[in-house]
């Protein structure tokens, strides 16, 4: 089985500022240390992708979301991506559970970063192509 199919990720997107929230991995991360990335993780045994998403969202940012506000985007052989509208003004509700930090960035700026993971670029491009649905 393709390991990426067990991967979940999400983008918090502020529809007013048109910015996404990205995660800065710390220097001790096993994969892509000191790089910008999307939030996410692996689906654990017995979990659905959505259950894994909810668990990881709580672990990494300390929040829960209304499932009616979550949109799942299909990612052929690239795991599961969830889009969540979220206001930058509510950033104070976020608690970073792992990593070096996070920042709200424009999509264009994020895609120009030298220290962003290829996976994050892939996710952002897919999101950018899909966001006209929202």
mmCIF file of N, CA and C in Angstrom:
data_model
loop_
_atom_site.group_PDB
_atom_site.id
_atom_site.type_symbol
_atom_site.label_atom_id
_atom_site.label_comp_id
_atom_site.label_asym_id
_atom_site.label_seq_id
_atom_site.Cartn_x
_atom_site.Cartn_y
_atom_site.Cartn_z
ATOM 1 N N UNK A 1 0.836 -1.192 0.000
ATOM 2 C CA UNK A 1 0.000 0.000 0.000
ATOM 3 C C UNK A 1 0.874 1.247 0.000
ATOM 4 N N UNK A 2 0.512 2.227 -0.768
ATOM 5 C CA UNK A 2 1.236 3.485 -0.832
ATOM 6 C C UNK A 2 1.131 4.194 0.513
ATOM 7 N N UNK A 3 2.282 4.511 1.118
ATOM 8 C CA UNK A 3 2.281 5.144 2.432
ATOM 9 C C UNK A 3 1.561 6.479 2.433
ATOM 10 N N UNK A 4 1.603 7.214 1.326
ATOM 11 C CA UNK A 4 0.929 8.509 1.282
ATOM 12 C C UNK A 4 -0.581 8.372 1.445
ATOM 13 N N UNK A 5 -1.145 7.204 1.110
ATOM 14 C CA UNK A 5 -2.583 7.014 1.287
ATOM 15 C C UNK A 5 -2.960 7.028 2.760
ATOM 16 N N UNK A 6 -1.991 6.802 3.652
ATOM 17 C CA UNK A 6 -2.243 6.850 5.089
ATOM 18 C C UNK A 6 -1.932 8.220 5.677
ATOM 19 N N UNK A 7 -1.679 9.174 4.829
ATOM 20 C CA UNK A 7 -1.311 10.518 5.257
ATOM 21 C C UNK A 7 -2.526 11.426 5.241
ATOM 22 N N UNK A 8 -2.618 12.255 6.267
ATOM 23 C CA UNK A 8 -3.674 13.258 6.319
ATOM 24 C C UNK A 8 -3.017 14.623 6.505
ATOM 25 N N UNK A 9 -3.627 15.617 5.942
ATOM 26 C CA UNK A 9 -3.127 16.967 6.102
ATOM 27 C C UNK A 9 -4.276 17.944 6.048
ATOM 28 N N UNK A 10 -4.011 19.160 6.472
ATOM 29 C CA UNK A 10 -5.073 20.158 6.404
ATOM 30 C C UNK A 10 -4.484 21.538 6.244
ATOM 31 N N UNK A 11 -5.320 22.391 5.709
ATOM 32 C CA UNK A 11 -4.998 23.801 5.580
ATOM 33 C C UNK A 11 -6.076 24.605 6.283
ATOM 34 N N UNK A 12 -5.658 25.453 7.175
ATOM 35 C CA UNK A 12 -6.551 26.461 7.708
ATOM 36 C C UNK A 12 -6.432 27.636 6.751
ATOM 37 N N UNK A 13 -7.557 28.147 6.302
ATOM 38 C CA UNK A 13 -7.573 29.193 5.272
ATOM 39 C C UNK A 13 -8.458 30.340 5.731
ATOM 40 N N UNK A 14 -7.889 31.530 5.755
ATOM 41 C CA UNK A 14 -8.660 32.722 6.082
ATOM 42 C C UNK A 14 -9.192 33.291 4.771
ATOM 43 N N UNK A 15 -10.505 33.227 4.592
ATOM 44 C CA UNK A 15 -11.135 33.629 3.333
ATOM 45 C C UNK A 15 -11.088 35.137 3.123
ATOM 46 N N UNK A 16 -10.902 35.911 4.184
ATOM 47 C CA UNK A 16 -10.832 37.365 4.041
ATOM 48 C C UNK A 16 -9.434 37.788 3.584
ATOM 49 N N UNK A 17 -8.409 37.334 4.290
ATOM 50 C CA UNK A 17 -7.037 37.722 3.931
ATOM 51 C C UNK A 17 -6.461 36.853 2.811
ATOM 52 N N UNK A 18 -7.134 35.734 2.512
ATOM 53 C CA UNK A 18 -6.663 34.787 1.478
ATOM 54 C C UNK A 18 -5.308 34.188 1.860
ATOM 55 N N UNK A 19 -5.145 33.883 3.143
ATOM 56 C CA UNK A 19 -3.890 33.313 3.639
ATOM 57 C C UNK A 19 -4.127 31.916 4.208
ATOM 58 N N UNK A 20 -3.073 31.111 4.144
ATOM 59 C CA UNK A 20 -3.092 29.767 4.710
ATOM 60 C C UNK A 20 -2.160 29.719 5.912
ATOM 61 N N UNK A 21 -2.447 28.820 6.826
ATOM 62 C CA UNK A 21 -1.594 28.633 7.991
ATOM 63 C C UNK A 21 -0.647 27.475 7.711
ATOM 64 N N UNK A 22 0.653 27.758 7.764
ATOM 65 C CA UNK A 22 1.663 26.713 7.573
ATOM 66 C C UNK A 22 2.422 26.483 8.870
ATOM 67 N N UNK A 23 2.977 25.306 8.977
ATOM 68 C CA UNK A 23 3.672 24.804 10.146
ATOM 69 C C UNK A 23 5.177 24.840 9.893
ATOM 70 N N UNK A 24 5.929 25.358 10.830
ATOM 71 C CA UNK A 24 7.393 25.353 10.731
ATOM 72 C C UNK A 24 7.913 24.175 11.543
ATOM 73 N N UNK A 25 8.506 23.208 10.856
ATOM 74 C CA UNK A 25 9.061 22.036 11.527
ATOM 75 C C UNK A 25 10.318 22.455 12.295
ATOM 76 N N UNK A 26 10.568 21.823 13.440
ATOM 77 C CA UNK A 26 11.756 22.203 14.209
ATOM 78 C C UNK A 26 13.001 21.478 13.689
ATOM 79 N N UNK A 27 14.158 21.867 14.201
ATOM 80 C CA UNK A 27 15.428 21.332 13.712
ATOM 81 C C UNK A 27 15.644 19.865 14.072
ATOM 82 N N UNK A 28 14.839 19.321 14.991
ATOM 83 C CA UNK A 28 14.977 17.917 15.386
ATOM 84 C C UNK A 28 13.973 16.999 14.683
ATOM 85 N N UNK A 29 13.160 17.537 13.792
ATOM 86 C CA UNK A 29 12.169 16.722 13.081
ATOM 87 C C UNK A 29 12.872 15.629 12.275
ATOM 88 N N UNK A 30 12.296 14.434 12.287
ATOM 89 C CA UNK A 30 12.873 13.304 11.548
ATOM 90 C C UNK A 30 12.828 13.547 10.044
ATOM 91 N N UNK A 31 11.757 14.163 9.596
ATOM 92 C CA UNK A 31 11.589 14.463 8.172
ATOM 93 C C UNK A 31 11.555 15.977 7.983
ATOM 94 N N UNK A 32 12.280 16.464 7.017
ATOM 95 C CA UNK A 32 12.270 17.880 6.622
ATOM 96 C C UNK A 32 12.464 18.848 7.789
ATOM 97 N N UNK A 33 13.568 18.708 8.537
ATOM 98 C CA UNK A 33 13.793 19.647 9.647
ATOM 99 C C UNK A 33 13.928 21.084 9.135
ATOM 100 N N UNK A 34 13.474 22.015 9.964
ATOM 101 C CA UNK A 34 13.575 23.452 9.672
ATOM 102 C C UNK A 34 12.895 23.866 8.373
ATOM 103 N N UNK A 35 11.864 23.150 7.969
ATOM 104 C CA UNK A 35 11.131 23.478 6.741
ATOM 105 C C UNK A 35 9.689 23.841 7.059
ATOM 106 N N UNK A 36 9.104 24.606 6.160
ATOM 107 C CA UNK A 36 7.678 24.904 6.236
ATOM 108 C C UNK A 36 6.911 23.718 5.659
ATOM 109 N N UNK A 37 5.779 23.416 6.251
ATOM 110 C CA UNK A 37 4.986 22.273 5.821
ATOM 111 C C UNK A 37 3.524 22.525 6.163
ATOM 112 N N UNK A 38 2.661 21.701 5.619
ATOM 113 C CA UNK A 38 1.256 21.695 6.028
ATOM 114 C C UNK A 38 1.163 20.936 7.347
ATOM 115 N N UNK A 39 0.130 21.189 8.092
ATOM 116 C CA UNK A 39 -0.123 20.389 9.285
ATOM 117 C C UNK A 39 -0.628 19.030 8.827
ATOM 118 N N UNK A 40 -0.350 17.996 9.603
ATOM 119 C CA UNK A 40 -0.845 16.681 9.230
ATOM 120 C C UNK A 40 -0.160 15.579 9.990
ATOM 121 N N UNK A 41 -0.400 14.358 9.522
ATOM 122 C CA UNK A 41 0.175 13.195 10.177
ATOM 123 C C UNK A 41 -0.263 11.918 9.494
ATOM 124 N N UNK A 42 -0.164 10.848 10.233
ATOM 125 C CA UNK A 42 -0.513 9.524 9.725
ATOM 126 C C UNK A 42 -1.798 9.039 10.376
ATOM 127 N N UNK A 43 -2.561 8.288 9.609
ATOM 128 C CA UNK A 43 -3.759 7.630 10.138
ATOM 129 C C UNK A 43 -3.277 6.422 10.930
ATOM 130 N N UNK A 44 -3.734 6.281 12.160
ATOM 131 C CA UNK A 44 -3.347 5.155 12.993
ATOM 132 C C UNK A 44 -4.269 3.965 12.740
ATOM 133 N N UNK A 45 -3.802 2.767 13.143
ATOM 134 C CA UNK A 45 -4.596 1.551 12.952
ATOM 135 C C UNK A 45 -5.984 1.705 13.549
ATOM 136 N N UNK A 46 -6.983 1.320 12.784
ATOM 137 C CA UNK A 46 -8.359 1.363 13.243
ATOM 138 C C UNK A 46 -9.050 2.707 13.052
ATOM 139 N N UNK A 47 -8.318 3.727 12.630
ATOM 140 C CA UNK A 47 -8.908 5.041 12.414
ATOM 141 C C UNK A 47 -9.328 5.215 10.964
ATOM 142 N N UNK A 48 -10.378 5.980 10.770
ATOM 143 C CA UNK A 48 -10.676 6.460 9.423
ATOM 144 C C UNK A 48 -9.790 7.686 9.195
ATOM 145 N N UNK A 49 -9.673 8.125 7.959
ATOM 146 C CA UNK A 49 -8.891 9.326 7.675
ATOM 147 C C UNK A 49 -9.455 10.510 8.459
ATOM 148 N N UNK A 50 -10.778 10.623 8.528
ATOM 149 C CA UNK A 50 -11.396 11.753 9.227
ATOM 150 C C UNK A 50 -11.105 11.696 10.731
ATOM 151 N N UNK A 51 -11.163 10.511 11.322
ATOM 152 C CA UNK A 51 -10.849 10.373 12.749
ATOM 153 C C UNK A 51 -9.385 10.743 13.018
ATOM 154 N N UNK A 52 -8.496 10.322 12.125
ATOM 155 C CA UNK A 52 -7.092 10.681 12.262
ATOM 156 C C UNK A 52 -6.883 12.181 12.150
ATOM 157 N N UNK A 53 -7.598 12.792 11.226
ATOM 158 C CA UNK A 53 -7.547 14.245 11.056
ATOM 159 C C UNK A 53 -7.969 14.956 12.342
ATOM 160 N N UNK A 54 -9.095 14.546 12.929
ATOM 161 C CA UNK A 54 -9.569 15.185 14.152
ATOM 162 C C UNK A 54 -8.561 15.033 15.292
ATOM 163 N N UNK A 55 -7.979 13.835 15.412
ATOM 164 C CA UNK A 55 -6.987 13.583 16.457
ATOM 165 C C UNK A 55 -5.750 14.459 16.242
ATOM 166 N N UNK A 56 -5.222 14.459 15.026
ATOM 167 C CA UNK A 56 -4.028 15.241 14.720
ATOM 168 C C UNK A 56 -4.282 16.743 14.877
ATOM 169 N N UNK A 57 -5.445 17.209 14.476
ATOM 170 C CA UNK A 57 -5.785 18.626 14.612
ATOM 171 C C UNK A 57 -5.745 19.046 16.078
ATOM 172 N N UNK A 58 -6.301 18.204 16.936
ATOM 173 C CA UNK A 58 -6.297 18.493 18.368
ATOM 174 C C UNK A 58 -4.876 18.416 18.932
ATOM 175 N N UNK A 59 -4.108 17.397 18.517
ATOM 176 C CA UNK A 59 -2.738 17.242 19.013
ATOM 177 C C UNK A 59 -1.838 18.394 18.566
ATOM 178 N N UNK A 60 -1.965 18.814 17.330
ATOM 179 C CA UNK A 60 -1.032 19.795 16.775
ATOM 180 C C UNK A 60 -1.432 21.247 17.017
ATOM 181 N N UNK A 61 -2.745 21.522 17.095
ATOM 182 C CA UNK A 61 -3.187 22.908 17.266
ATOM 183 C C UNK A 61 -4.129 23.130 18.443
ATOM 184 N N UNK A 62 -4.530 22.039 19.103
ATOM 185 C CA UNK A 62 -5.369 22.178 20.280
ATOM 186 C C UNK A 62 -6.787 22.642 20.006
ATOM 187 N N UNK A 63 -7.302 22.379 18.808
ATOM 188 C CA UNK A 63 -8.661 22.813 18.486
ATOM 189 C C UNK A 63 -9.488 21.653 17.942
ATOM 190 N N UNK A 64 -10.781 21.841 18.016
ATOM 191 C CA UNK A 64 -11.733 20.959 17.351
ATOM 192 C C UNK A 64 -12.518 21.831 16.379
ATOM 193 N N UNK A 65 -13.093 21.203 15.374
ATOM 194 C CA UNK A 65 -13.830 21.960 14.369
ATOM 195 C C UNK A 65 -15.197 21.338 14.141
ATOM 196 N N UNK A 66 -16.112 22.156 13.698
ATOM 197 C CA UNK A 66 -17.439 21.705 13.318
ATOM 198 C C UNK A 66 -17.318 20.934 12.005
ATOM 199 N N UNK A 67 -17.726 19.677 12.005
ATOM 200 C CA UNK A 67 -17.526 18.856 10.801
ATOM 201 C C UNK A 67 -18.270 19.405 9.590
ATOM 202 N N UNK A 68 -19.282 20.234 9.810
ATOM 203 C CA UNK A 68 -20.002 20.844 8.686
ATOM 204 C C UNK A 68 -19.185 21.928 7.992
ATOM 205 N N UNK A 69 -18.088 22.357 8.621
ATOM 206 C CA UNK A 69 -17.240 23.390 8.027
ATOM 207 C C UNK A 69 -15.990 22.812 7.377
ATOM 208 N N UNK A 70 -15.849 21.498 7.412
ATOM 209 C CA UNK A 70 -14.664 20.839 6.875
ATOM 210 C C UNK A 70 -14.976 20.286 5.494
ATOM 211 N N UNK A 71 -14.105 20.553 4.542
ATOM 212 C CA UNK A 71 -14.252 20.026 3.188
ATOM 213 C C UNK A 71 -13.091 19.093 2.909
ATOM 214 N N UNK A 72 -13.396 17.903 2.434
ATOM 215 C CA UNK A 72 -12.355 16.944 2.065
ATOM 216 C C UNK A 72 -12.061 17.106 0.584
ATOM 217 N N UNK A 73 -10.785 17.223 0.263
ATOM 218 C CA UNK A 73 -10.364 17.319 -1.127
ATOM 219 C C UNK A 73 -9.737 16.002 -1.543
ATOM 220 N N UNK A 74 -10.111 15.509 -2.699
ATOM 221 C CA UNK A 74 -9.568 14.252 -3.200
ATOM 222 C C UNK A 74 -8.150 14.474 -3.705
ATOM 223 N N UNK A 75 -7.249 13.638 -3.253
ATOM 224 C CA UNK A 75 -5.851 13.728 -3.660
ATOM 225 C C UNK A 75 -5.400 12.363 -4.150
ATOM 226 N N UNK A 76 -5.499 12.117 -5.408
ATOM 227 C CA UNK A 76 -5.125 10.816 -5.949
ATOM 228 C C UNK A 76 -3.720 10.437 -5.494
ATOM 229 N N UNK A 77 -3.635 9.341 -4.765
ATOM 230 C CA UNK A 77 -2.364 8.801 -4.263
ATOM 231 C C UNK A 77 -1.534 9.793 -3.449
ATOM 232 N N UNK A 78 -2.190 10.756 -2.825
ATOM 233 C CA UNK A 78 -1.443 11.728 -2.019
ATOM 234 C C UNK A 78 -2.053 11.896 -0.637
ATOM 235 N N UNK A 79 -2.779 10.924 -0.171
ATOM 236 C CA UNK A 79 -3.388 11.024 1.144
ATOM 237 C C UNK A 79 -4.698 11.788 1.080
ATOM 238 N N UNK A 80 -5.107 12.308 2.207
ATOM 239 C CA UNK A 80 -6.365 13.036 2.320
ATOM 240 C C UNK A 80 -6.086 14.433 2.841
ATOM 241 N N UNK A 81 -6.650 15.422 2.197
ATOM 242 C CA UNK A 81 -6.474 16.812 2.604
ATOM 243 C C UNK A 81 -7.820 17.372 3.031
ATOM 244 N N UNK A 82 -7.800 18.096 4.142
ATOM 245 C CA UNK A 82 -8.999 18.764 4.629
ATOM 246 C C UNK A 82 -8.785 20.267 4.583
ATOM 247 N N UNK A 83 -9.791 20.953 4.110
ATOM 248 C CA UNK A 83 -9.802 22.413 4.043
ATOM 249 C C UNK A 83 -10.719 22.906 5.155
ATOM 250 N N UNK A 84 -10.234 23.862 5.938
ATOM 251 C CA UNK A 84 -11.006 24.393 7.051
ATOM 252 C C UNK A 84 -10.975 25.917 6.980
ATOM 253 N N UNK A 85 -12.127 26.558 6.770
ATOM 254 C CA UNK A 85 -12.126 28.019 6.849
ATOM 255 C C UNK A 85 -11.888 28.433 8.304
ATOM 256 N N UNK A 86 -10.991 29.367 8.501
ATOM 257 C CA UNK A 86 -10.615 29.767 9.854
ATOM 258 C C UNK A 86 -10.170 31.217 9.794
ATOM 259 N N UNK A 87 -10.598 32.016 10.710
ATOM 260 C CA UNK A 87 -10.252 33.434 10.708
ATOM 261 C C UNK A 87 -8.916 33.670 11.401
ATOM 262 N N UNK A 88 -8.065 34.462 10.769
ATOM 263 C CA UNK A 88 -6.784 34.821 11.382
ATOM 264 C C UNK A 88 -6.990 35.466 12.750
ATOM 265 N N UNK A 89 -8.095 36.149 12.933
ATOM 266 C CA UNK A 89 -8.332 36.814 14.218
ATOM 267 C C UNK A 89 -8.505 35.804 15.350
ATOM 268 N N UNK A 90 -8.755 34.532 15.000
ATOM 269 C CA UNK A 90 -8.901 33.484 16.004
ATOM 270 C C UNK A 90 -7.603 32.725 16.264
ATOM 271 N N UNK A 91 -6.486 33.263 15.772
ATOM 272 C CA UNK A 91 -5.187 32.604 15.955
ATOM 273 C C UNK A 91 -4.893 32.372 17.432
ATOM 274 N N UNK A 92 -5.374 33.246 18.290
ATOM 275 C CA UNK A 92 -5.124 33.090 19.725
ATOM 276 C C UNK A 92 -5.722 31.796 20.281
ATOM 277 N N UNK A 93 -6.644 31.178 19.567
ATOM 278 C CA UNK A 93 -7.250 29.914 20.009
ATOM 279 C C UNK A 93 -6.347 28.719 19.696
ATOM 280 N N UNK A 94 -5.318 28.937 18.882
ATOM 281 C CA UNK A 94 -4.442 27.851 18.473
ATOM 282 C C UNK A 94 -3.320 27.653 19.485
ATOM 283 N N UNK A 95 -3.011 26.393 19.758
ATOM 284 C CA UNK A 95 -1.922 26.038 20.663
ATOM 285 C C UNK A 95 -1.006 25.088 19.904
ATOM 286 N N UNK A 96 0.210 25.492 19.649
ATOM 287 C CA UNK A 96 1.145 24.669 18.896
ATOM 288 C C UNK A 96 1.592 23.486 19.743
ATOM 289 N N UNK A 97 1.267 22.272 19.282
ATOM 290 C CA UNK A 97 1.604 21.061 20.016
ATOM 291 C C UNK A 97 2.940 20.465 19.636
ATOM 292 N N UNK A 98 3.432 20.814 18.469
ATOM 293 C CA UNK A 98 4.750 20.329 18.042
ATOM 294 C C UNK A 98 5.278 21.242 16.961
ATOM 295 N N UNK A 99 6.587 21.226 16.783
ATOM 296 C CA UNK A 99 7.205 22.063 15.765
ATOM 297 C C UNK A 99 7.731 23.366 16.342
ATOM 298 N N UNK A 100 8.310 24.175 15.459
ATOM 299 C CA UNK A 100 8.948 25.425 15.866
ATOM 300 C C UNK A 100 8.011 26.626 15.799
ATOM 301 N N UNK A 101 6.905 26.503 15.077
ATOM 302 C CA UNK A 101 5.996 27.627 14.976
ATOM 303 C C UNK A 101 5.048 27.489 13.811
ATOM 304 N N UNK A 102 4.280 28.540 13.593
ATOM 305 C CA UNK A 102 3.376 28.578 12.451
ATOM 306 C C UNK A 102 3.205 30.022 12.020
ATOM 307 N N UNK A 103 2.728 30.205 10.788
ATOM 308 C CA UNK A 103 2.538 31.561 10.269
ATOM 309 C C UNK A 103 1.456 31.547 9.202
ATOM 310 N N UNK A 104 0.730 32.649 9.116
ATOM 311 C CA UNK A 104 -0.244 32.863 8.050
ATOM 312 C C UNK A 104 0.493 33.453 6.855
ATOM 313 N N UNK A 105 0.423 32.775 5.715
ATOM 314 C CA UNK A 105 1.142 33.215 4.524
ATOM 315 C C UNK A 105 0.212 33.236 3.320
ATOM 316 N N UNK A 106 0.483 34.148 2.399
ATOM 317 C CA UNK A 106 -0.276 34.114 1.149
ATOM 318 C C UNK A 106 0.160 32.870 0.374
ATOM 319 N N UNK A 107 -0.716 32.371 -0.451
ATOM 320 C CA UNK A 107 -0.399 31.184 -1.241
ATOM 321 C C UNK A 107 0.793 31.449 -2.149
ATOM 322 N N UNK A 108 0.798 32.589 -2.824
ATOM 323 C CA UNK A 108 1.917 32.908 -3.718
ATOM 324 C C UNK A 108 3.247 32.966 -2.968
ATOM 325 N N UNK A 109 3.243 33.601 -1.808
ATOM 326 C CA UNK A 109 4.467 33.693 -1.015
ATOM 327 C C UNK A 109 4.923 32.301 -0.569
ATOM 328 N N UNK A 110 3.987 31.506 -0.073
ATOM 329 C CA UNK A 110 4.326 30.161 0.400
ATOM 330 C C UNK A 110 4.966 29.328 -0.708
ATOM 331 N N UNK A 111 4.433 29.418 -1.902
ATOM 332 C CA UNK A 111 4.964 28.623 -3.014
ATOM 333 C C UNK A 111 6.356 29.090 -3.457
ATOM 334 N N UNK A 112 6.747 30.302 -3.098
ATOM 335 C CA UNK A 112 8.078 30.813 -3.452
ATOM 336 C C UNK A 112 9.139 30.516 -2.391
ATOM 337 N N UNK A 113 8.746 29.990 -1.252
ATOM 338 C CA UNK A 113 9.704 29.705 -0.187
ATOM 339 C C UNK A 113 10.712 28.650 -0.626
ATOM 340 N N UNK A 114 11.963 28.862 -0.296
ATOM 341 C CA UNK A 114 13.001 27.870 -0.599
ATOM 342 C C UNK A 114 12.954 26.693 0.371
ATOM 343 N N UNK A 115 12.483 26.952 1.583
ATOM 344 C CA UNK A 115 12.494 25.927 2.623
ATOM 345 C C UNK A 115 11.089 25.404 2.938
ATOM 346 N N UNK A 116 10.353 25.083 1.890
ATOM 347 C CA UNK A 116 9.032 24.475 2.032
ATOM 348 C C UNK A 116 9.126 23.057 1.464
ATOM 349 N N UNK A 117 8.428 22.118 2.078
ATOM 350 C CA UNK A 117 8.503 20.736 1.603
ATOM 351 C C UNK A 117 7.799 20.587 0.253
ATOM 352 N N UNK A 118 8.239 19.620 -0.518
ATOM 353 C CA UNK A 118 7.591 19.332 -1.794
ATOM 354 C C UNK A 118 6.143 18.916 -1.569
ATOM 355 N N UNK A 119 5.895 18.165 -0.482
ATOM 356 C CA UNK A 119 4.529 17.732 -0.177
ATOM 357 C C UNK A 119 3.637 18.949 0.076
ATOM 358 N N UNK A 120 4.130 19.917 0.832
ATOM 359 C CA UNK A 120 3.332 21.118 1.102
ATOM 360 C C UNK A 120 3.042 21.868 -0.189
ATOM 361 N N UNK A 121 4.038 21.983 -1.062
ATOM 362 C CA UNK A 121 3.802 22.638 -2.352
ATOM 363 C C UNK A 121 2.704 21.920 -3.125
ATOM 364 N N UNK A 122 2.761 20.607 -3.140
ATOM 365 C CA UNK A 122 1.765 19.800 -3.846
ATOM 366 C C UNK A 122 0.364 20.063 -3.276
ATOM 367 N N UNK A 123 0.265 20.070 -1.953
ATOM 368 C CA UNK A 123 -1.018 20.311 -1.281
ATOM 369 C C UNK A 123 -1.535 21.715 -1.598
ATOM 370 N N UNK A 124 -0.666 22.699 -1.530
ATOM 371 C CA UNK A 124 -1.069 24.085 -1.777
ATOM 372 C C UNK A 124 -1.548 24.265 -3.211
ATOM 373 N N UNK A 125 -0.858 23.666 -4.164
ATOM 374 C CA UNK A 125 -1.269 23.769 -5.566
ATOM 375 C C UNK A 125 -2.638 23.122 -5.765
ATOM 376 N N UNK A 126 -2.854 21.967 -5.154
ATOM 377 C CA UNK A 126 -4.160 21.300 -5.257
ATOM 378 C C UNK A 126 -5.235 22.163 -4.622
ATOM 379 N N UNK A 127 -4.940 22.720 -3.451
ATOM 380 C CA UNK A 127 -5.899 23.597 -2.786
ATOM 381 C C UNK A 127 -6.196 24.819 -3.641
ATOM 382 N N UNK A 128 -5.161 25.428 -4.180
ATOM 383 C CA UNK A 128 -5.325 26.628 -5.009
ATOM 384 C C UNK A 128 -6.242 26.341 -6.191
ATOM 385 N N UNK A 129 -6.092 25.186 -6.811
ATOM 386 C CA UNK A 129 -6.935 24.812 -7.950
ATOM 387 C C UNK A 129 -8.371 24.530 -7.527
ATOM 388 N N UNK A 130 -8.546 24.105 -6.267
ATOM 389 C CA UNK A 130 -9.879 23.725 -5.781
ATOM 390 C C UNK A 130 -10.630 24.848 -5.083
ATOM 391 N N UNK A 131 -9.933 25.911 -4.661
ATOM 392 C CA UNK A 131 -10.572 26.892 -3.790
ATOM 393 C C UNK A 131 -11.698 27.682 -4.444
ATOM 394 N N UNK A 132 -11.813 27.625 -5.753
ATOM 395 C CA UNK A 132 -12.930 28.304 -6.395
ATOM 396 C C UNK A 132 -14.266 27.666 -6.006
ATOM 397 N N UNK A 133 -14.224 26.468 -5.427
ATOM 398 C CA UNK A 133 -15.432 25.774 -4.960
ATOM 399 C C UNK A 133 -15.962 26.378 -3.653
ATOM 400 N N UNK A 134 -15.134 27.155 -2.970
ATOM 401 C CA UNK A 134 -15.501 27.632 -1.633
ATOM 402 C C UNK A 134 -16.019 29.044 -1.659
#
